[in-house]
Tab-separated table of C-alpha atoms in Angstrom:
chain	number	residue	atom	x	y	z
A	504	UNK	CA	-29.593	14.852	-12.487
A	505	UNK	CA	-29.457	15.861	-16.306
A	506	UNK	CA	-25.635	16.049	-15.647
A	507	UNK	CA	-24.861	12.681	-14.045
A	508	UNK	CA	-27.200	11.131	-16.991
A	509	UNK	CA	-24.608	12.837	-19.335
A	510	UNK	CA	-21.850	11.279	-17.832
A	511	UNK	CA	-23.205	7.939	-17.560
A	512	UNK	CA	-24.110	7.709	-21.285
A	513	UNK	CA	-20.583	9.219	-21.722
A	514	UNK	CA	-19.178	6.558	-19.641
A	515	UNK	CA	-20.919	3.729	-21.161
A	516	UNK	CA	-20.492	4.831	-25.003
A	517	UNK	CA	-24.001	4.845	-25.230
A	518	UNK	CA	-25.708	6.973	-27.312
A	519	UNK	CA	-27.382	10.162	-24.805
A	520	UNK	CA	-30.739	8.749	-24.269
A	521	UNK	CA	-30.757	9.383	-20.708
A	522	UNK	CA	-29.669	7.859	-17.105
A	523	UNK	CA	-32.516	5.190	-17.267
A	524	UNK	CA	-31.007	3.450	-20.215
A	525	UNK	CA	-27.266	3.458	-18.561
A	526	UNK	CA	-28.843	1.973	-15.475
A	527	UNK	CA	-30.284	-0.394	-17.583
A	528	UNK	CA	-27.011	-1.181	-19.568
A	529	UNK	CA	-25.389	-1.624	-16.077
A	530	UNK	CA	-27.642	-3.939	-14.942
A	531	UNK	CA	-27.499	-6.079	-18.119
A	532	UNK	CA	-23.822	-6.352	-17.418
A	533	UNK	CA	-24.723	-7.703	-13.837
A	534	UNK	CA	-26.908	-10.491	-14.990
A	535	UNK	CA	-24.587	-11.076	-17.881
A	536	UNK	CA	-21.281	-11.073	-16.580
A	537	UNK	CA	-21.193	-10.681	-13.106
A	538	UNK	CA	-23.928	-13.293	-11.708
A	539	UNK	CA	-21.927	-16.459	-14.204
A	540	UNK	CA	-18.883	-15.777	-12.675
A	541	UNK	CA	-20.374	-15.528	-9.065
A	542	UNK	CA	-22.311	-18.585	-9.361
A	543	UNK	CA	-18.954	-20.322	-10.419
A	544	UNK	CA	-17.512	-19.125	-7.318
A	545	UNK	CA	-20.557	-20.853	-5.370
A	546	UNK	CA	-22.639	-17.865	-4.923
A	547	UNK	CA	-26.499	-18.615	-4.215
A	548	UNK	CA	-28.888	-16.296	-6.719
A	549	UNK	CA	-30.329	-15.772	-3.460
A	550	UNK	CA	-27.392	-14.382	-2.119
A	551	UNK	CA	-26.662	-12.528	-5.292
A	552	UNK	CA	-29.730	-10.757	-6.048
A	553	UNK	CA	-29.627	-9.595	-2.535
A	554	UNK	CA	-26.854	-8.035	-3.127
A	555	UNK	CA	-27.367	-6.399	-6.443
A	556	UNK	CA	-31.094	-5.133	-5.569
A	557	UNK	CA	-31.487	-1.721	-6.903
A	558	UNK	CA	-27.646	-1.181	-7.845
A	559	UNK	CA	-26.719	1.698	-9.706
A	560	UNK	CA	-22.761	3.132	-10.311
A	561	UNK	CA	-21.269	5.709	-8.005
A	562	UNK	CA	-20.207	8.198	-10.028
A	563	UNK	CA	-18.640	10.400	-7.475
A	564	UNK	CA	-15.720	7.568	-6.977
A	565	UNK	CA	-12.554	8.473	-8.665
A	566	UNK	CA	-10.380	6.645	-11.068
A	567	UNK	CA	-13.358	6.151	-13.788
A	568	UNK	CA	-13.216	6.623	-17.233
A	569	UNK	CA	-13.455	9.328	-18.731
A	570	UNK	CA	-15.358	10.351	-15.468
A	571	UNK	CA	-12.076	10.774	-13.094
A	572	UNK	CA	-10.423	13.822	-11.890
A	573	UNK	CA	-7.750	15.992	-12.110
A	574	UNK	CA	-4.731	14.095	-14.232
A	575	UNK	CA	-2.042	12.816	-10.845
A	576	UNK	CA	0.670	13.637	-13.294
A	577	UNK	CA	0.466	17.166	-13.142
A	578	UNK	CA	0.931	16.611	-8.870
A	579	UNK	CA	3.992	18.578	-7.647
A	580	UNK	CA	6.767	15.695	-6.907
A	581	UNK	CA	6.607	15.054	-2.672
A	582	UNK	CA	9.569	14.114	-0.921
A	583	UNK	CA	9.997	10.885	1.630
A	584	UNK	CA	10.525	14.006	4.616
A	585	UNK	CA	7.088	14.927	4.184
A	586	UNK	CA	5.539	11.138	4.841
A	587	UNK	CA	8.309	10.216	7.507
A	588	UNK	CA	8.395	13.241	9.572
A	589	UNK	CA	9.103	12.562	13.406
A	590	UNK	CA	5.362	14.730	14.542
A	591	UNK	CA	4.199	12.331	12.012
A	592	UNK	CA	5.405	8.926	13.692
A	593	UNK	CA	5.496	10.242	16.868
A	594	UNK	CA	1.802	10.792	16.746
A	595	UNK	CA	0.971	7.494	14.964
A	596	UNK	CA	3.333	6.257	17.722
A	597	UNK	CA	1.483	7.305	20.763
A	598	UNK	CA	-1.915	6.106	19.640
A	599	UNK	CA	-0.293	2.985	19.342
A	600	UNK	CA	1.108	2.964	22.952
A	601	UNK	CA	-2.262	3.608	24.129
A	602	UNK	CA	-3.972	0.697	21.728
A	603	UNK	CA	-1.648	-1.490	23.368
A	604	UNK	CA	-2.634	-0.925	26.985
A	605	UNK	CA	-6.099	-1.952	25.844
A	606	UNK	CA	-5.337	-5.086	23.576
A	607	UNK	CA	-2.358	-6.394	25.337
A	608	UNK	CA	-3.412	-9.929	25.710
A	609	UNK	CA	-4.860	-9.991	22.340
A	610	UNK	CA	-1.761	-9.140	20.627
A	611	UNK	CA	0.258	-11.057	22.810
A	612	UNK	CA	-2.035	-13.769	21.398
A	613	UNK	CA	-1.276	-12.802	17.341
A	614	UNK	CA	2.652	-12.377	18.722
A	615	UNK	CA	3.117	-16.082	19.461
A	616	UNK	CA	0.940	-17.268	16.641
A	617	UNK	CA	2.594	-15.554	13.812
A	618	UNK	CA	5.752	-14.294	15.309
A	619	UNK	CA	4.865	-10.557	14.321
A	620	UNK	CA	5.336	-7.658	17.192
A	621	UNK	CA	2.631	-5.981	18.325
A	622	UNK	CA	4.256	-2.960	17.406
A	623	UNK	CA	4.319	-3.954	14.129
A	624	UNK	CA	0.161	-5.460	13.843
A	625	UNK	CA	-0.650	-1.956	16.072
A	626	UNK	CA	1.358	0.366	12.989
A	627	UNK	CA	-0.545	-1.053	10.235
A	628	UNK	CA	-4.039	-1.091	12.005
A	629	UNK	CA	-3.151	2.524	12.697
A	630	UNK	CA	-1.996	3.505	9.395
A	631	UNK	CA	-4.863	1.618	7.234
A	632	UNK	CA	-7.845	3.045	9.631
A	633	UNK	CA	-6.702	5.491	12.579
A	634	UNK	CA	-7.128	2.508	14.960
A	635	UNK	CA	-10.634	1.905	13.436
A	636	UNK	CA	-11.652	5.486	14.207
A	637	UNK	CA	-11.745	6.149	10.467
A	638	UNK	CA	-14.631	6.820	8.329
A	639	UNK	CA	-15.418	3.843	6.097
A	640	UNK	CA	-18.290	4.609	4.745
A	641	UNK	CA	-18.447	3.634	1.065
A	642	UNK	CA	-21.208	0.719	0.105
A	643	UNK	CA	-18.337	-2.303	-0.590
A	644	UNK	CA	-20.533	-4.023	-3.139
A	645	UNK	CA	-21.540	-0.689	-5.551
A	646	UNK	CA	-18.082	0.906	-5.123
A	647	UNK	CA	-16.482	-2.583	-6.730
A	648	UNK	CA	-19.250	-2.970	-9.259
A	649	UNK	CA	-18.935	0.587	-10.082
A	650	UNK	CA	-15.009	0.039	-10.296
A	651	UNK	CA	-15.099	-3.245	-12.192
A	652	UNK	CA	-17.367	-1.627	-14.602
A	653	UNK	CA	-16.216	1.581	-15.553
A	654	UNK	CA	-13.166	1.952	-13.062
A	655	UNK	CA	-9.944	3.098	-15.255
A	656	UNK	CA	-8.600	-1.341	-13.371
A	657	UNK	CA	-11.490	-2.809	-14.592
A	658	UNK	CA	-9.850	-6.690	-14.685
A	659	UNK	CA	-8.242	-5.972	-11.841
A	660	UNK	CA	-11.531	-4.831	-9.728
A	661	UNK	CA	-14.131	-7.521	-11.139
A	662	UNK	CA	-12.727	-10.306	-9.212
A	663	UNK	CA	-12.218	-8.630	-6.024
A	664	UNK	CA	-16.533	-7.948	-6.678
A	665	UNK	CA	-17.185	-11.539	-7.313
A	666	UNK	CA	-14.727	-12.104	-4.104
A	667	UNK	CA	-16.825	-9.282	-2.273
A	668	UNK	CA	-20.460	-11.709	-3.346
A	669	UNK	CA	-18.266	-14.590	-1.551
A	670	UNK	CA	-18.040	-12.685	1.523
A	671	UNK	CA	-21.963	-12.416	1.495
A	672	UNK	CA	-22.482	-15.801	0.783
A	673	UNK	CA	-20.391	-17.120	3.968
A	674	UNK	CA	-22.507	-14.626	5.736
A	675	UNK	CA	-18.939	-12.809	7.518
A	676	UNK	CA	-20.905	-9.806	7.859
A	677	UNK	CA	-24.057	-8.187	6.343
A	678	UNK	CA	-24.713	-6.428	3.002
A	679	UNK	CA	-25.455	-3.069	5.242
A	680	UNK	CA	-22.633	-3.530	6.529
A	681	UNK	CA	-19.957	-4.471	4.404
A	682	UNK	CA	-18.081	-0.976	4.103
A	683	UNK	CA	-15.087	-0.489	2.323
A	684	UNK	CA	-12.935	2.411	1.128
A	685	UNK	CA	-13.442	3.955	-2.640
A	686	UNK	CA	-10.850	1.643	-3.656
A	687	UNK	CA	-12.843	-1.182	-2.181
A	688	UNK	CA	-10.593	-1.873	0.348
A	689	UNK	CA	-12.574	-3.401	3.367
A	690	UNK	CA	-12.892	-2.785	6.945
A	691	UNK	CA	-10.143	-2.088	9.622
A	692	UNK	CA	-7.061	-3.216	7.911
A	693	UNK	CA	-8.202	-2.443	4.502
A	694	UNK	CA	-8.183	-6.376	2.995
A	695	UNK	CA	-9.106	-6.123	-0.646
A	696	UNK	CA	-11.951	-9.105	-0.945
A	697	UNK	CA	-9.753	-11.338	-1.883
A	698	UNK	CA	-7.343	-10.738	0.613
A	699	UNK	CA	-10.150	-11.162	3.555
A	700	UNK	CA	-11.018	-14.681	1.817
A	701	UNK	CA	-7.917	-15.961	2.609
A	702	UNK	CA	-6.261	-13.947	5.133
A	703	UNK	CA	-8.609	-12.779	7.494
A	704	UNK	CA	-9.074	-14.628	10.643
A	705	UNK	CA	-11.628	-15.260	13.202
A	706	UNK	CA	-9.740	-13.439	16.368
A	707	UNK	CA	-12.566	-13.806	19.471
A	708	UNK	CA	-14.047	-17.128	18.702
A	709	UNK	CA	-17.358	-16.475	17.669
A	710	UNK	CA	-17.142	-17.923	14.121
A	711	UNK	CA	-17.438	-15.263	12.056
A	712	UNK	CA	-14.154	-13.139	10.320
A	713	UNK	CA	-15.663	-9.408	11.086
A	714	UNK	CA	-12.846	-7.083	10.495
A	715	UNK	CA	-15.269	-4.232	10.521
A	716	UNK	CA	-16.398	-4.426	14.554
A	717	UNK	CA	-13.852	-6.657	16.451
A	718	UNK	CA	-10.828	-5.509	17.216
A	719	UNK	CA	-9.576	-9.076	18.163
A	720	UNK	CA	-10.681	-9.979	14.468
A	721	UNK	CA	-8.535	-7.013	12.872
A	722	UNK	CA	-5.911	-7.640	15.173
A	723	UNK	CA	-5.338	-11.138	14.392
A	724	UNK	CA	-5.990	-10.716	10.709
A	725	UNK	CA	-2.798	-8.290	10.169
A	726	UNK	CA	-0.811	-10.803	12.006
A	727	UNK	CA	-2.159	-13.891	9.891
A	728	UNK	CA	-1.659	-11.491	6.539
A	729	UNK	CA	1.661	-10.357	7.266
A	730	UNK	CA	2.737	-14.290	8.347
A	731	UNK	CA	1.102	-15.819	5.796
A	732	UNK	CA	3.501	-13.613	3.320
A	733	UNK	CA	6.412	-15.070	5.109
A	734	UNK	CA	7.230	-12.783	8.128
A	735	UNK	CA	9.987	-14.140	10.072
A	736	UNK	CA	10.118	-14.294	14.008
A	737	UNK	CA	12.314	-12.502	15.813
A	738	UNK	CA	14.026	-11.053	12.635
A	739	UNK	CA	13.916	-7.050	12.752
A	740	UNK	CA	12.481	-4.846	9.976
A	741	UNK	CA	15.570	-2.922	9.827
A	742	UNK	CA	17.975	0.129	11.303
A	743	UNK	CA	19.049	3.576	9.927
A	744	UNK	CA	22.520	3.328	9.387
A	745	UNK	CA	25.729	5.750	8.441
A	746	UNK	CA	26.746	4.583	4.289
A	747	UNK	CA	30.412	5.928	3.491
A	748	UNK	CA	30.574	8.086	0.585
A	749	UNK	CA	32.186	4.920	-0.782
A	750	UNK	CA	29.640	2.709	-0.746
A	751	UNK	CA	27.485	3.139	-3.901
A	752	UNK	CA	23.739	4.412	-3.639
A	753	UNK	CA	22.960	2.264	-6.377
A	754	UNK	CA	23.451	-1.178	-4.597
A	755	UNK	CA	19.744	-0.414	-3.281
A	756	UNK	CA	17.137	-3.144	-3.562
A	757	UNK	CA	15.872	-6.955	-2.449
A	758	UNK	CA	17.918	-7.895	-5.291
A	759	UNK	CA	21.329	-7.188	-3.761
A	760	UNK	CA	21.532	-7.619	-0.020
A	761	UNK	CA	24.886	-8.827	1.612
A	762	UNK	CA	25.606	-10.435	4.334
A	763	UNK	CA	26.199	-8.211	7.904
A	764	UNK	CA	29.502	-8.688	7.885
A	765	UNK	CA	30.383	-7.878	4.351
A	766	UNK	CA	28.357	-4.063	5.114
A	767	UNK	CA	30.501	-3.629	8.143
A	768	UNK	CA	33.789	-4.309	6.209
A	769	UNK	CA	32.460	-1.229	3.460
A	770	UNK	CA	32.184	0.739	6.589
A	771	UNK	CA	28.580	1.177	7.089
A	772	UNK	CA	27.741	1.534	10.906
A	773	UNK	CA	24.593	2.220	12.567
A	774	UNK	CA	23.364	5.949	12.485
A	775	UNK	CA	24.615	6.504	16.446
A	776	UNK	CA	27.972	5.032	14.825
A	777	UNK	CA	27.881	1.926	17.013
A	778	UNK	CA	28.907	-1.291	14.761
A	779	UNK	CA	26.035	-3.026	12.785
A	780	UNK	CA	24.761	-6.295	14.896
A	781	UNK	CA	22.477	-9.521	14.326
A	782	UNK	CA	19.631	-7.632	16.484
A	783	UNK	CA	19.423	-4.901	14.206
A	784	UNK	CA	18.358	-6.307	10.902
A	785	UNK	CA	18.921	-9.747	11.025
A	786	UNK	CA	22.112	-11.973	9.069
A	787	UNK	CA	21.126	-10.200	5.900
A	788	UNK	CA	21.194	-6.510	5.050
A	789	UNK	CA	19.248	-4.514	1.697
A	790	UNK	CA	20.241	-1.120	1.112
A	791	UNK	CA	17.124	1.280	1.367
A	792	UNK	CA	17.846	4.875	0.666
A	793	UNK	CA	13.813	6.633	0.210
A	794	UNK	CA	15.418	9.522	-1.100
A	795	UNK	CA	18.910	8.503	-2.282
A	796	UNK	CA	22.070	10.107	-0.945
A	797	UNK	CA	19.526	13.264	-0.637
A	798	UNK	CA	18.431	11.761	2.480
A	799	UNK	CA	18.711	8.915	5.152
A	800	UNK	CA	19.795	5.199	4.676
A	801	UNK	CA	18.457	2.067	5.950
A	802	UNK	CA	19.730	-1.673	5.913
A	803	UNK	CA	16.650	-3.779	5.998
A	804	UNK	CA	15.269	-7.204	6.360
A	805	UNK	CA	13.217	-9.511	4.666
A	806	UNK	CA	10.451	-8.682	6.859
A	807	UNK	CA	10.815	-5.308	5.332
A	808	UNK	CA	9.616	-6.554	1.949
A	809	UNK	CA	6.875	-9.148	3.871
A	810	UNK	CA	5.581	-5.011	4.966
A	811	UNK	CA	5.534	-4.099	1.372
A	812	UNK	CA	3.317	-6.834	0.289
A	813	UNK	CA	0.474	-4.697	2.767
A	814	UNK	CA	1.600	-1.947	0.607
A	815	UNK	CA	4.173	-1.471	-2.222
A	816	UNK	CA	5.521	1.865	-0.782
A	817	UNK	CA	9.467	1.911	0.473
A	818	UNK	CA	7.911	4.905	3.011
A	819	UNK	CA	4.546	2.992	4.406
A	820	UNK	CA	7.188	0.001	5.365
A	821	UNK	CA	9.370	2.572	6.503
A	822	UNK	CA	6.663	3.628	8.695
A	823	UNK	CA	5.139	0.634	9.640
A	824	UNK	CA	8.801	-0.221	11.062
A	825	UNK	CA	9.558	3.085	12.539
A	826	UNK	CA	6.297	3.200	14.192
A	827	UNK	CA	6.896	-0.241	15.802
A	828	UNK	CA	10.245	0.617	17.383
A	829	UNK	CA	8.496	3.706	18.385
A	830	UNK	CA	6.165	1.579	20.720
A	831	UNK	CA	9.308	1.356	23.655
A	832	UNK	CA	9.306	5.512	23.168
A	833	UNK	CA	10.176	8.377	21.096
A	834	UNK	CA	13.367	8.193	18.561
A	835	UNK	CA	14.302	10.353	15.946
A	836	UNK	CA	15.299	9.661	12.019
A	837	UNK	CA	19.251	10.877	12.743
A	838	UNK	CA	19.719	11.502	8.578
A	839	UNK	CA	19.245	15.098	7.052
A	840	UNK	CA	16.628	15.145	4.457
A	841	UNK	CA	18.016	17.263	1.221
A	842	UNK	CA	15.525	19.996	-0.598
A	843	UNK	CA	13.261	17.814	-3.166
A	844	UNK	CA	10.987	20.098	-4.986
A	845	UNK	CA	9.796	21.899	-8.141
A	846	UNK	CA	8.790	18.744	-10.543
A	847	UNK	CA	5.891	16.954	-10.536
A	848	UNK	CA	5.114	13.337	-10.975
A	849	UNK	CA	4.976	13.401	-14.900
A	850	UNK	CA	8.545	15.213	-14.693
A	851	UNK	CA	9.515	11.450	-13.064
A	852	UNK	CA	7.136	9.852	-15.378
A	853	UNK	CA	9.190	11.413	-18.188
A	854	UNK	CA	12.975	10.323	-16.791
A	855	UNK	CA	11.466	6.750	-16.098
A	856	UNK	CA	10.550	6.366	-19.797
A	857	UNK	CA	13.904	8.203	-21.141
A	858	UNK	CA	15.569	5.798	-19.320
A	859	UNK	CA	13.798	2.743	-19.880
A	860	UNK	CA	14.611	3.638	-23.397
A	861	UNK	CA	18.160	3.566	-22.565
A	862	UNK	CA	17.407	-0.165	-21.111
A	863	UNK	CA	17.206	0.716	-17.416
A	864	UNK	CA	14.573	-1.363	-15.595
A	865	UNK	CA	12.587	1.370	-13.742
A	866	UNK	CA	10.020	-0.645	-12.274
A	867	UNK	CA	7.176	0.935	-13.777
A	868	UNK	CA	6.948	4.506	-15.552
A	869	UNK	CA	4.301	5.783	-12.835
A	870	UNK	CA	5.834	9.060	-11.941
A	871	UNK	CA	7.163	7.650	-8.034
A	872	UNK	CA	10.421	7.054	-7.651
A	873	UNK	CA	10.779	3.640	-6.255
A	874	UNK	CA	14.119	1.620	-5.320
A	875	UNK	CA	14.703	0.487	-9.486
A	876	UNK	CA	14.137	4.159	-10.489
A	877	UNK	CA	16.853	5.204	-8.093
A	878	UNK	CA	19.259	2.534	-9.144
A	879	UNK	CA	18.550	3.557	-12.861
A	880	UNK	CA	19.452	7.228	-11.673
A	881	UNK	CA	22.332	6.234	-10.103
A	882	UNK	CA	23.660	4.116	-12.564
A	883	UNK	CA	23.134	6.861	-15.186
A	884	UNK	CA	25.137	9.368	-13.365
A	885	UNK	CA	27.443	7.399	-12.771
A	886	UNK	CA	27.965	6.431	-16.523
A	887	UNK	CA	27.965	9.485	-17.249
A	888	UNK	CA	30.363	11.138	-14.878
A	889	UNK	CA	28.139	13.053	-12.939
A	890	UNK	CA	27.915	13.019	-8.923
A	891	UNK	CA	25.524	9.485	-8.173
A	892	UNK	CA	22.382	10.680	-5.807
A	893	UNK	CA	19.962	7.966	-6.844
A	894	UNK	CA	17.600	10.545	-6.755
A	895	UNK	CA	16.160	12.620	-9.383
A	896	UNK	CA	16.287	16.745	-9.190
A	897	UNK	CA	15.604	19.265	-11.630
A	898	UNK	CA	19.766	18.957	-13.443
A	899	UNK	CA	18.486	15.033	-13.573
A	900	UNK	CA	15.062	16.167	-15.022
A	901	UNK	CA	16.631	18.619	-17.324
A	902	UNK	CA	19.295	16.553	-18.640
A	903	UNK	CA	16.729	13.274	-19.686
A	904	UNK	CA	13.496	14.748	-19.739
């Protein structure tokens, strides 16, 4: 107990007079900042002191300062194989096979609402919670206050709280039972507050939005979330393709798709080596390459970005997709994935800034190496006459570090 007082005063840059007088500090800020900006947002006191009765931060939660863990920097660097392995998908795959049996009419249903494949609803609800077998255990309302208050995204984590009091209010579901993850993230699909105000959906009719207990609810809610961010019907995610040794790695990105035709004449085939057609990605192709020319390439959608908005990674779209296709039975990632190891993230972190400095856009320096980073490699190499993998490696790391 003497310890977590230490680290609350510590957190609070109070002076060490104890837990009592953090809590207190804590709750000041509740009645100070919090409740104004909730009432604004039509929250009843009623409602809010509810809510807020007995509250004190969680200081096991992560990503606090200066309370948080181990620095993510010093992580060894992982490559795309390890997320997109076929056991992996395969696995994630089946479960969705089986979910399908059980909700057929229900995602029928979301299918000719919002145009998105039950595949692709069953992927995400089995990626963000295990099919709702996950453990989501976290008290929603003191993991966001804790994160909006000493959380290392404090503006970015008070709103979603005051979003989280709005929830309450419309009485979706109770205070007991508003569970989230320890980012906050709420219920089956993992809505951020905000995100269940205005996408979630009432699925089985009986007025209420509950993404926590009914499946039709969580069900419907991915479809509404993914439409709502401008899925397209009947347009695929995307298709592994072969990309000639002549086509350049660095044409990756939303920013510089082509149209079908214009990939076929450079060459680039499907991976069997059957001709690229309108039923694999749609009129309009973006290079993906998750790992560069040191491992498979994709041409992808639209909708493929409309998955990223669920989650900013190239491989949780890539597995959303993959996992989708998988629902007609097992298939296989035909690309070799090259040997990525022996840097860590702040090795990345470290190129991204070097070039940046050079006036590369990198996206952000965060140490992950997303589609800009590997057009900055590429286009660095290639500058500078070296071979162009889009894809850093320790003679990369060594040569800008």
């Amino acid at each position: 107990m003497k310890r977590i007082a230490l680290l609350l005063a510590g957190v609070l840059a109070l002076a060490p007079i104890g837990a009592a007088a953090a809590d207190a500090a804590f709750s000041r800020w509740l009645g100070d900042k919090v409740w104004p900006a909730a009432k604004a947002s039509g929250v009843s006191r009623a409602t809010f002191e509810a809510a807020v009765a007995g509250l004190e931060p969680d200081l096991r939660l992560p990503d606090l300062k200066p309370t948080g863990g181990g620095d993510a920097f010093q992580a060894e660097f992982r490559s795309p194989a390890t997320y997109l392995a076929d056991a992996k998908l395969d696995a994630l795959a089946a479960g969705a096979r089986k979910r399908y049996a059980d909700n057929r009419a229900t995602l029928d249903k979301v299918a000719r609402a919002t145009g998105v494949p039950p595949g692709i609803v069953l992927a995400v609800w089995g990626k963000e919670s295990a099919f709702g077998a996950a453990k989501i255990e976290k008290d929603a309302v003191r993991t966001l206050a804790t994160q909006a208050y000493m959380g290392s995204r404090r503006a970015e984590f008070f709103p979603e709280l005051v979003a989280a009091l709005v929830i309450l209010e419309q009485e979706h579901i109770s205070r007991a039972a508003m569970k989230s993850s320890w980012a906050g993230a709420l219920g089956q699909p993992q809505f951020m507050p905000s995100k269940f105000l205005s996408d979630a959906v009432d699925g089985d009719g009986d007025g209420r939005r509950d993404i926590w207990r009914s499946t039709p609810d969580v069900l419907a809610s991915i479809g509404h979330y993914l439409k709502s961010r401008g899925w397209k019907a009947g347009v695929p995610w995307g298709v592994e393709v072969r990309l000639p040794a002549s086509v350049p790695c660095s044409l990756e990105g939303p920013d510089q798709g082509q149209p079908l035709a214009a990939w076929a004449r450079a060459g680039v085939t499907r991976a069997d080596g059957r001709p690229l057609a309108l039923g694999d990605v749609g009129p309009t192709g973006h290079l993906l390459m998750p790992a560069g020319r040191m491992g498979p390439a994709f041409l992808v959608s639209h909708n493929f970005y409309v998955l990223k908005t669920y989650n900013e990674s190239d491989v949780y779209a890539l597995t959303i997709g993959m996992v989708g296709d998988r629902l007609g039975g097992p298939q296989s990632i035909r690309g070799d994935w090259g040997r990525v190891t022996g840097f860590s993230r702040g090795d990345v972190r470290a190129v991204q800034r070097r070039l940046e400095g050079m006036g590369h856009d990198v996206g952000t320096a965060d140490g992950l190496v997303g589609f800009r980073t590997r057009v900055a490699i590429g286009r660095w190499q290639a500058r500078n006459g070296l071979p162009v993998t889009c894809y850093p490696d320790k003679a990369v790391i060594s040569a800008l570090k």
